[in-house]
mmCIF file of C-alpha atoms in Angstrom:
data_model
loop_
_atom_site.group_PDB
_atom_site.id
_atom_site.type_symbol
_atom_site.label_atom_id
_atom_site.label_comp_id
_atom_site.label_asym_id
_atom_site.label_seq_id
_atom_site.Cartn_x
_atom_site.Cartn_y
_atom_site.Cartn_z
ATOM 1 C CA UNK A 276 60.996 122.075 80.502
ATOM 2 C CA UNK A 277 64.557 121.904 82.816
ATOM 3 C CA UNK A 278 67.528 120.400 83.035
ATOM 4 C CA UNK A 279 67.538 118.022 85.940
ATOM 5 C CA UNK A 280 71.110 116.055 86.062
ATOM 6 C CA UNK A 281 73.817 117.422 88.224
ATOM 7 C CA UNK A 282 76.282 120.303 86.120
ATOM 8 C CA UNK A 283 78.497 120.850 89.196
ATOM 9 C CA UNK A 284 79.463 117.004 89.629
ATOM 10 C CA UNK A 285 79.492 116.710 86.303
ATOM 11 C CA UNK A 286 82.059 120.143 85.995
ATOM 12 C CA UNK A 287 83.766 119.076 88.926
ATOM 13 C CA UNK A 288 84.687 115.978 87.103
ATOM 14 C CA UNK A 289 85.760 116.997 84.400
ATOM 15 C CA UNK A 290 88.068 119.592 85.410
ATOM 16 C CA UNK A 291 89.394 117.778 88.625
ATOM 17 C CA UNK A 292 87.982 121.216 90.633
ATOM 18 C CA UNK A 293 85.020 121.122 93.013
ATOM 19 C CA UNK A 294 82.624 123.542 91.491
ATOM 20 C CA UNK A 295 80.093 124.571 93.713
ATOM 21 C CA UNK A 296 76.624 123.021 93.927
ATOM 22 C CA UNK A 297 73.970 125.058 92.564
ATOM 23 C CA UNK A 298 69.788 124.263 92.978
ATOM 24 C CA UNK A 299 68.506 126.309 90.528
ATOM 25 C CA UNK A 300 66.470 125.515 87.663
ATOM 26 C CA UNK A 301 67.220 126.274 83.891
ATOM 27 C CA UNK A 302 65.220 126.303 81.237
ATOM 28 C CA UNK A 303 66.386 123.631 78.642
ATOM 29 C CA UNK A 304 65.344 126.033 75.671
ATOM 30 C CA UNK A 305 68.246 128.479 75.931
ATOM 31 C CA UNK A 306 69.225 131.324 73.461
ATOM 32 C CA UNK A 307 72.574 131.598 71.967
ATOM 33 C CA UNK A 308 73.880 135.151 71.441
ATOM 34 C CA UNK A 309 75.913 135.611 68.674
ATOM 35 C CA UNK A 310 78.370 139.001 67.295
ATOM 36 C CA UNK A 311 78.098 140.353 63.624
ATOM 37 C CA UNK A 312 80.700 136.863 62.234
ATOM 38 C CA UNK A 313 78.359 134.823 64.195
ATOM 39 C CA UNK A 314 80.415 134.097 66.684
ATOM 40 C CA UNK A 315 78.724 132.556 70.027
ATOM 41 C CA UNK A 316 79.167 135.563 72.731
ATOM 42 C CA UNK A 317 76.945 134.216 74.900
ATOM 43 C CA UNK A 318 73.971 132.236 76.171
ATOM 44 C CA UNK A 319 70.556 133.875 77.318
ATOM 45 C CA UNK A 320 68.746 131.086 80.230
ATOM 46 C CA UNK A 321 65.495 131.444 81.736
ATOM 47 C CA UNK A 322 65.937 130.384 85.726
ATOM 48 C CA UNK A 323 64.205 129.770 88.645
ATOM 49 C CA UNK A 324 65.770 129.687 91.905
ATOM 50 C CA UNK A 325 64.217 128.345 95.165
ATOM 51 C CA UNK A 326 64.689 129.439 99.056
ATOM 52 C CA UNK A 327 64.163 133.180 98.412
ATOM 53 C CA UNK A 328 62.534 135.311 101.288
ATOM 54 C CA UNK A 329 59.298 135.164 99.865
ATOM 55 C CA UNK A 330 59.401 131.988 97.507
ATOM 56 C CA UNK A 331 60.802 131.097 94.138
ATOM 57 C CA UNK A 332 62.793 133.876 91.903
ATOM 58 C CA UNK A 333 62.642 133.976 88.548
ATOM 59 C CA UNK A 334 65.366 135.224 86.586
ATOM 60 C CA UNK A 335 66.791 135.652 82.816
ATOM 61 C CA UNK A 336 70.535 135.829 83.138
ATOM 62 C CA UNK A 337 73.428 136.257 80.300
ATOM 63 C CA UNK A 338 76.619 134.500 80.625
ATOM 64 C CA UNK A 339 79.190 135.786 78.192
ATOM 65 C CA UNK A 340 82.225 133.417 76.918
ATOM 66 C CA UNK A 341 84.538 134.354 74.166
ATOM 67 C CA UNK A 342 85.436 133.785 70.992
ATOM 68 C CA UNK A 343 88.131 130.797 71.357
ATOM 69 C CA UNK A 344 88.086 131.176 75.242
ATOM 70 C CA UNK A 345 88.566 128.329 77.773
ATOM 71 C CA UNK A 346 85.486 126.530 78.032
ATOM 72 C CA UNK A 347 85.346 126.808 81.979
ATOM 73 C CA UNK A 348 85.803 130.242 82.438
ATOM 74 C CA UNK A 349 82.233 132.075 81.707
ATOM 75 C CA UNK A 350 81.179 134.689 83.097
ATOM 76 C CA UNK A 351 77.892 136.948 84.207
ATOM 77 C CA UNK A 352 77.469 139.318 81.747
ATOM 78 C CA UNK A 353 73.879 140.575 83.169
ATOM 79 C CA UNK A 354 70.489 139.754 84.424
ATOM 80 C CA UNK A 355 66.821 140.667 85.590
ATOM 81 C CA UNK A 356 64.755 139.434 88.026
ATOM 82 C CA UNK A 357 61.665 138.926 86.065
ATOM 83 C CA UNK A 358 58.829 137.600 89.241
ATOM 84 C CA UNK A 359 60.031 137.817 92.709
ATOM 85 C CA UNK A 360 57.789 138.008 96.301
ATOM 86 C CA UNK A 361 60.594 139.436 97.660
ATOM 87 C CA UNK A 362 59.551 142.190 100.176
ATOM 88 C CA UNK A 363 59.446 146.140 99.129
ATOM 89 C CA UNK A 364 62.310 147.270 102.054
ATOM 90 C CA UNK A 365 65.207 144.768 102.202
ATOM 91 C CA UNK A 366 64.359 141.759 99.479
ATOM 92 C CA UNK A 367 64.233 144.054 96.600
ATOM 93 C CA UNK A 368 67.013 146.355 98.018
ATOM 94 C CA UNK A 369 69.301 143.424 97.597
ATOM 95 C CA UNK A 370 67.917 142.241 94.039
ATOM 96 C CA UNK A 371 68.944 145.797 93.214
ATOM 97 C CA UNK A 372 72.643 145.995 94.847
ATOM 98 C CA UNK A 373 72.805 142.483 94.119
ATOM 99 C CA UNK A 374 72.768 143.056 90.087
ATOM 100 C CA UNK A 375 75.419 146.408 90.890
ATOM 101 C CA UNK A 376 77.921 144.088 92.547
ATOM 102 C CA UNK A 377 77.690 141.258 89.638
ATOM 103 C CA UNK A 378 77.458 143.704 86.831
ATOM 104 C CA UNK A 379 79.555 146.908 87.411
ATOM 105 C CA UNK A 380 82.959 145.559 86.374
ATOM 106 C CA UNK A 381 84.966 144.434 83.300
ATOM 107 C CA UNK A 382 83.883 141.296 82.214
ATOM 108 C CA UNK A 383 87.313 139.719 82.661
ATOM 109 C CA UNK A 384 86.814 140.648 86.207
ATOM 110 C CA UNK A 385 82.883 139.518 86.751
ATOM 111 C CA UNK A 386 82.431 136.237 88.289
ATOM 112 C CA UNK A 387 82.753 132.900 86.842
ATOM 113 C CA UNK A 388 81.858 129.285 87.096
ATOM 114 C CA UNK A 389 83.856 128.561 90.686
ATOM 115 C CA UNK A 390 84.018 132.063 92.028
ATOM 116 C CA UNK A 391 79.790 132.078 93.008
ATOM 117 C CA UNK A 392 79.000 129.700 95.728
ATOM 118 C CA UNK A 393 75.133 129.810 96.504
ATOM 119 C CA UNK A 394 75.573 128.394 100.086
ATOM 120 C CA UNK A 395 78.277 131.099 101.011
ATOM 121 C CA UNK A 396 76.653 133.478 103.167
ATOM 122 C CA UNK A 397 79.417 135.762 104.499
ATOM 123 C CA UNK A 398 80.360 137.096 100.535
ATOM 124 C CA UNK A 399 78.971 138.476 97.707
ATOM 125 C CA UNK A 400 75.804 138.664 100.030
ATOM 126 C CA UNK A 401 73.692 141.538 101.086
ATOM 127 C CA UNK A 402 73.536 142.195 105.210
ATOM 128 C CA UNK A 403 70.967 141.694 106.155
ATOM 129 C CA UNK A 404 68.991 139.892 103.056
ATOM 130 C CA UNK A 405 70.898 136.912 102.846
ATOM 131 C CA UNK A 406 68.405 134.351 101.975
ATOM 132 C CA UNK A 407 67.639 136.858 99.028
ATOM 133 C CA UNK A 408 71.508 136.964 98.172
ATOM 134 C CA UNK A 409 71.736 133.059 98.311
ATOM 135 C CA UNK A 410 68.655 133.097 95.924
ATOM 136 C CA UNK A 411 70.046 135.182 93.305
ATOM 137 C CA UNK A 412 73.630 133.540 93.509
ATOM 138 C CA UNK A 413 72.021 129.926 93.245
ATOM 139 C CA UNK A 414 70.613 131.344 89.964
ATOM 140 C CA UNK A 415 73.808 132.816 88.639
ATOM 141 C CA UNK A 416 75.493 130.072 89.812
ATOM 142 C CA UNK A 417 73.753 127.986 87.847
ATOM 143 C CA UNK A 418 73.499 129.262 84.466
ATOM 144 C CA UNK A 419 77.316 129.843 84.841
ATOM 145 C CA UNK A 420 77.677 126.283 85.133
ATOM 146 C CA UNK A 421 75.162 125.410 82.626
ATOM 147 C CA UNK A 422 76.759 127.734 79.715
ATOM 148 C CA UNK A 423 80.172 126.012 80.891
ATOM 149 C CA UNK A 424 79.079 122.457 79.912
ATOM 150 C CA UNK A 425 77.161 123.948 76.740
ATOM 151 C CA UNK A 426 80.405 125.428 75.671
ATOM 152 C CA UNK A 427 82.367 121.896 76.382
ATOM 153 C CA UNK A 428 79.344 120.154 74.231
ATOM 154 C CA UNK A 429 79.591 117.339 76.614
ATOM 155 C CA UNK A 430 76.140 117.618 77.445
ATOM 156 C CA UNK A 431 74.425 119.550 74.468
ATOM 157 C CA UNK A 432 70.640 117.901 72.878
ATOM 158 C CA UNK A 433 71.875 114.631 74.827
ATOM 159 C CA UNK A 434 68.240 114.343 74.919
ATOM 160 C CA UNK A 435 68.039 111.640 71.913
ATOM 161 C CA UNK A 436 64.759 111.387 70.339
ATOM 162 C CA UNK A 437 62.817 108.755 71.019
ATOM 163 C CA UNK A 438 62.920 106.746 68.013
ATOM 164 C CA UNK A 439 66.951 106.747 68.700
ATOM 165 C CA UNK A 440 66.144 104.503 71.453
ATOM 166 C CA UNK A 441 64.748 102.033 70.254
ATOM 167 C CA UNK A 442 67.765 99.818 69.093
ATOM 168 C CA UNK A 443 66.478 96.626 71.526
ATOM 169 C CA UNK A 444 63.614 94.367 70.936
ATOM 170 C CA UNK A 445 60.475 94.729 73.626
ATOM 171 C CA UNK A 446 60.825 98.382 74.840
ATOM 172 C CA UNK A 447 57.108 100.165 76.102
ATOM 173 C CA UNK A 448 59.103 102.542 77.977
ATOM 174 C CA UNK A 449 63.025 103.702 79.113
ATOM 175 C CA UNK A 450 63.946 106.038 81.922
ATOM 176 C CA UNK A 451 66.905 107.119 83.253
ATOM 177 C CA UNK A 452 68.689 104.952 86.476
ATOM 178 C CA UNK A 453 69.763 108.170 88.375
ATOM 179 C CA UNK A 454 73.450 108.496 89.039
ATOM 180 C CA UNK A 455 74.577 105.703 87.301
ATOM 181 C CA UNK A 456 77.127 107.272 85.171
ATOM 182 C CA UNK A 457 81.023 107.073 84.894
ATOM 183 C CA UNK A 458 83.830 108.349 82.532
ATOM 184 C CA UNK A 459 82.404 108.356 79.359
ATOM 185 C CA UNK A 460 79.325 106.703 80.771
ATOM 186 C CA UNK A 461 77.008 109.976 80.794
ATOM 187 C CA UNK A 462 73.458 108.212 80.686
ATOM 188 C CA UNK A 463 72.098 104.444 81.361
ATOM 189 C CA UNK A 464 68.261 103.772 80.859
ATOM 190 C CA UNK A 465 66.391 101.061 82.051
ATOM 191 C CA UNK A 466 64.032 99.740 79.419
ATOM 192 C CA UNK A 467 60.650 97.563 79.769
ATOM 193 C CA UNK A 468 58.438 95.520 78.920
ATOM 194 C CA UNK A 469 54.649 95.045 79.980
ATOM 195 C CA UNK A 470 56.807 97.014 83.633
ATOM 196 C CA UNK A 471 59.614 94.121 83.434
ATOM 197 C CA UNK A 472 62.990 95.195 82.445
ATOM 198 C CA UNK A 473 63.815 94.253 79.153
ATOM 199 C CA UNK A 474 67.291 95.866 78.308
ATOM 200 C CA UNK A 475 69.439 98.441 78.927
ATOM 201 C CA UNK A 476 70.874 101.609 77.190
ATOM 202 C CA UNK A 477 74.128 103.443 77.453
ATOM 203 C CA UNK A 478 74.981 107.072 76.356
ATOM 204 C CA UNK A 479 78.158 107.345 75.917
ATOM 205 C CA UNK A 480 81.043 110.392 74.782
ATOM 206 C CA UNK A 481 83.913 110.448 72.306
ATOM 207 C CA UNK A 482 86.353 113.049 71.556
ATOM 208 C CA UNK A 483 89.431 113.095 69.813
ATOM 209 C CA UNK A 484 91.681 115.803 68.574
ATOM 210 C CA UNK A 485 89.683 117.443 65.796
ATOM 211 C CA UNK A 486 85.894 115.619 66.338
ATOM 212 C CA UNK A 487 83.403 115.045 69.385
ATOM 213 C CA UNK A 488 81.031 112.451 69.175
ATOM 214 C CA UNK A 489 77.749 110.961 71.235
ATOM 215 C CA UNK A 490 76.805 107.421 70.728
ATOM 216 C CA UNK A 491 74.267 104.667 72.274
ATOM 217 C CA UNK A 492 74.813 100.972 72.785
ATOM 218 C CA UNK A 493 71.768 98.795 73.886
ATOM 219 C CA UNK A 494 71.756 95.553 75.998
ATOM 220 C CA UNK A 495 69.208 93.253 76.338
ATOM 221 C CA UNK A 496 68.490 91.699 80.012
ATOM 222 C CA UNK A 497 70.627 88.777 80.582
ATOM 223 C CA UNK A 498 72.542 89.058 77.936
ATOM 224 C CA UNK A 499 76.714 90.565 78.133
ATOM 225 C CA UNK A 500 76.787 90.782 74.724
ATOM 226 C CA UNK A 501 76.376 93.945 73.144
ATOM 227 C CA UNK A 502 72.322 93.976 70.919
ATOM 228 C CA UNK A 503 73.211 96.956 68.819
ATOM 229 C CA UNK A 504 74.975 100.190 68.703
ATOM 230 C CA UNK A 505 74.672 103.949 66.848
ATOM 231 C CA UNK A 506 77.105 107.024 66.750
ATOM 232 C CA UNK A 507 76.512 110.251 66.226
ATOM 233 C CA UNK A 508 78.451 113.916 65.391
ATOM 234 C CA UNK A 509 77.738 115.975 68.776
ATOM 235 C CA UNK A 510 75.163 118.203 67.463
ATOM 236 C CA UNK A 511 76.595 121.614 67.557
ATOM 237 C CA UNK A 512 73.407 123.264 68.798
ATOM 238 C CA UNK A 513 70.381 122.491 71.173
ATOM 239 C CA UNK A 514 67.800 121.151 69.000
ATOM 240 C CA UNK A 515 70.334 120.829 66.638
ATOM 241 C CA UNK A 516 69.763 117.153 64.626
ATOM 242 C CA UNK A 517 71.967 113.915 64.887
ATOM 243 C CA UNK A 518 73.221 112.798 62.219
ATOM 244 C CA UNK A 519 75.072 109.035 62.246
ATOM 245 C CA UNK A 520 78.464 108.954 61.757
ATOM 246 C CA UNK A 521 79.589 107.580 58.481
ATOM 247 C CA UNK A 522 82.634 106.104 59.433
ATOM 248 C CA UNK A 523 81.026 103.689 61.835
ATOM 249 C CA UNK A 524 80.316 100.514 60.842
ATOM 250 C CA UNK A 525 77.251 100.177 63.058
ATOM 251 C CA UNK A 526 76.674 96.063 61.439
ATOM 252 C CA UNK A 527 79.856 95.179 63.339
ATOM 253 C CA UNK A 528 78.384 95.734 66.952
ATOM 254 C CA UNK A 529 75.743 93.703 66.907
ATOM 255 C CA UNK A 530 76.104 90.624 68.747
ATOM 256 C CA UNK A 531 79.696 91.818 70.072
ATOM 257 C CA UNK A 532 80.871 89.665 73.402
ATOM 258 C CA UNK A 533 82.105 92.486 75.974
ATOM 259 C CA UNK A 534 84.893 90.183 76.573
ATOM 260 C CA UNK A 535 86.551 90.653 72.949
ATOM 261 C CA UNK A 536 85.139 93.491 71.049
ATOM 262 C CA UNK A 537 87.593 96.382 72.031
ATOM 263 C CA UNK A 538 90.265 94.077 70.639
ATOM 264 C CA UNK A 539 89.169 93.366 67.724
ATOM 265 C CA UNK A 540 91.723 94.139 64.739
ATOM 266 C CA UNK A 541 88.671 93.958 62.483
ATOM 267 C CA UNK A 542 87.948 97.491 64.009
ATOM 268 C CA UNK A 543 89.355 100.750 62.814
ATOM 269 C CA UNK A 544 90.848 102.589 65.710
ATOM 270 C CA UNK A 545 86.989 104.743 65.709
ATOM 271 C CA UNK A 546 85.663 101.835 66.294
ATOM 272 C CA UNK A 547 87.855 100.324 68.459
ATOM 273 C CA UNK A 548 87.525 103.417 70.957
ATOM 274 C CA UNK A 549 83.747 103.109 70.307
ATOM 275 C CA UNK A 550 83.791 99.751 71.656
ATOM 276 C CA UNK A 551 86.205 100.637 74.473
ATOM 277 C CA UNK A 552 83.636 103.279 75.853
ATOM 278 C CA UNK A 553 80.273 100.950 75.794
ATOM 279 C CA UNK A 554 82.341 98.200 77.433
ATOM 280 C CA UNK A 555 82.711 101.066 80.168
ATOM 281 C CA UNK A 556 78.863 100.477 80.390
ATOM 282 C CA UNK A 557 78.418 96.910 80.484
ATOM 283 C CA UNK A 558 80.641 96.545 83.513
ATOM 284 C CA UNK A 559 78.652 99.411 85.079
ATOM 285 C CA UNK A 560 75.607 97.695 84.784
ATOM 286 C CA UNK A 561 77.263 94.386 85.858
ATOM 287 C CA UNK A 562 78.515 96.078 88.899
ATOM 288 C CA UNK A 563 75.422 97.210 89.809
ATOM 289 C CA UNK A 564 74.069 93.522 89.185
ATOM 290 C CA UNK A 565 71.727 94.351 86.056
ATOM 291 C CA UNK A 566 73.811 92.031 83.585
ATOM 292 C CA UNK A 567 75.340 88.776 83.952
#
């Protein structure tokens, strides 16, 4: 299965940069490559990028980060076309010189996250094969942007398991409202029941100095006040487990009025911050006109 939000908004964001847009597809079920302290060095993706010569490319490409490096600044390390249609004169001539020009340097020098731009055609492109070149790049691209946001843990197993969702009453089925997201906001799903909407769901994301966390706060339909909320320690790892956080006092949330909750002094300042970022979410949805 593939990742299917938006990295380069999302990077963009983030680091107040436009990073270029990238279409390619990668693999959710990455590898991480790690040195003899086990160390992360690097991340292994599968891709698959569209709008080559002769069709889709598929591709495995390394992105190396490390140890303690800035979390935007990945870079290729190397890759292989694995299935290509690519004709046997000029396609696969520029796969070939393609993989020199990103791979015959220092890696301090190799490109990273805003130096590849996939619709670009007058650098880092082969003459003459340049919907080849814009192929590979859109790969590249991409898994430089995805190892980026792997490394900032923003985005990490945000996949919650299913029985994590279910913190409303009458829920058949959620899915995700697309590009409904802001600040900490990073996910809202629209729950129902028997096909009527029946609630609403916010993924949300904390950090602080030492800790980063991912939490969930659920809304029923017509309702502003909060049904029920759950934190979590941002799982180091994909497919890494969440594990509540024990210093939230999950009881506290229920029934919360948007209006006052943030404010409470019952709340430690965890809490507090908690509340602060699934307020963020109610007055998305009410903006949109999906809560009162």
């Amino acid at each position: 299965f593939f990742f299917v939000y938006d990295p380069a908004a999302i990077l963009g964001a983030l680091l107040g940069k436009p990073v270029p847009e990238a279409s390619a597809e990668i693999a959710a079920n990455y590898i991480a490559a790690l040195n003899e302290s086990g160390e992360t060095i690097g991340y292994i993706f599968d891709a698959i990028a569209p709008g080559g010569y002769g069709g889709n490319i598929e591709l495995v490409v390394g992105v190396t980060v490390f140890p303690n490096e800035t979390w935007g600044s990945a870079h290729i390390a190397d890759y292989r076309v694995i299935s290509s249609s690519e004709t046997p004169g000029l396609g696969k001539s520029a796969e070939q010189n393609l993989h020199i020009f990103f791979t015959n340097s220092p890696y301090a020098e190799r490109k990273g996250v805003f130096d590849i731009d996939p619709a670009d055609r007058q650098h880092d492109s082969i003459s003459g094969a340049t919907i080849t070149s814009l192929a590979v790049k859109n790969a590249l691209a991409a898994a430089l942007q995805r190892a980026s946001l792997i490394i900032k843990r923003d985005w990490v197993n945000l996949a919650f398991p299913q029985e994590l969702l279910g913190i409303i009453p009458n829920v058949q089925r959620s899915q995700v409202i697309p590009n409904l997201r802001q600040g900490n906001v990073r996910e809202v799903f629209e729950t129902t029941w028997y096909e009527q909407p029946s609630g609403y769901l916010v993924k949300v994301f904390l950090q602080d100095d030492q800790d980063k966390r991912v939490g969930i706060g659920g809304f029923v339909v017509g309702s502003r006040r909060l049904y029920a909320a759950r934190l979590f320690a941002m799982p180091e790892e994909a497919g890494a487990p969440f594990i509540p956080d024990p210093d939230l006092r999950a009881g506290l949330f229920y029934g919360m009025d948007t209006t006052t909750w943030y404010s409470n002094t019952v709340l430690t300042s965890l809490e507090s911050n908690f509340a602060f970022v699934l307020n963020e979410g109610y007055y998305l949805l009410q903006r949109e006109g999906k809560l009162p």
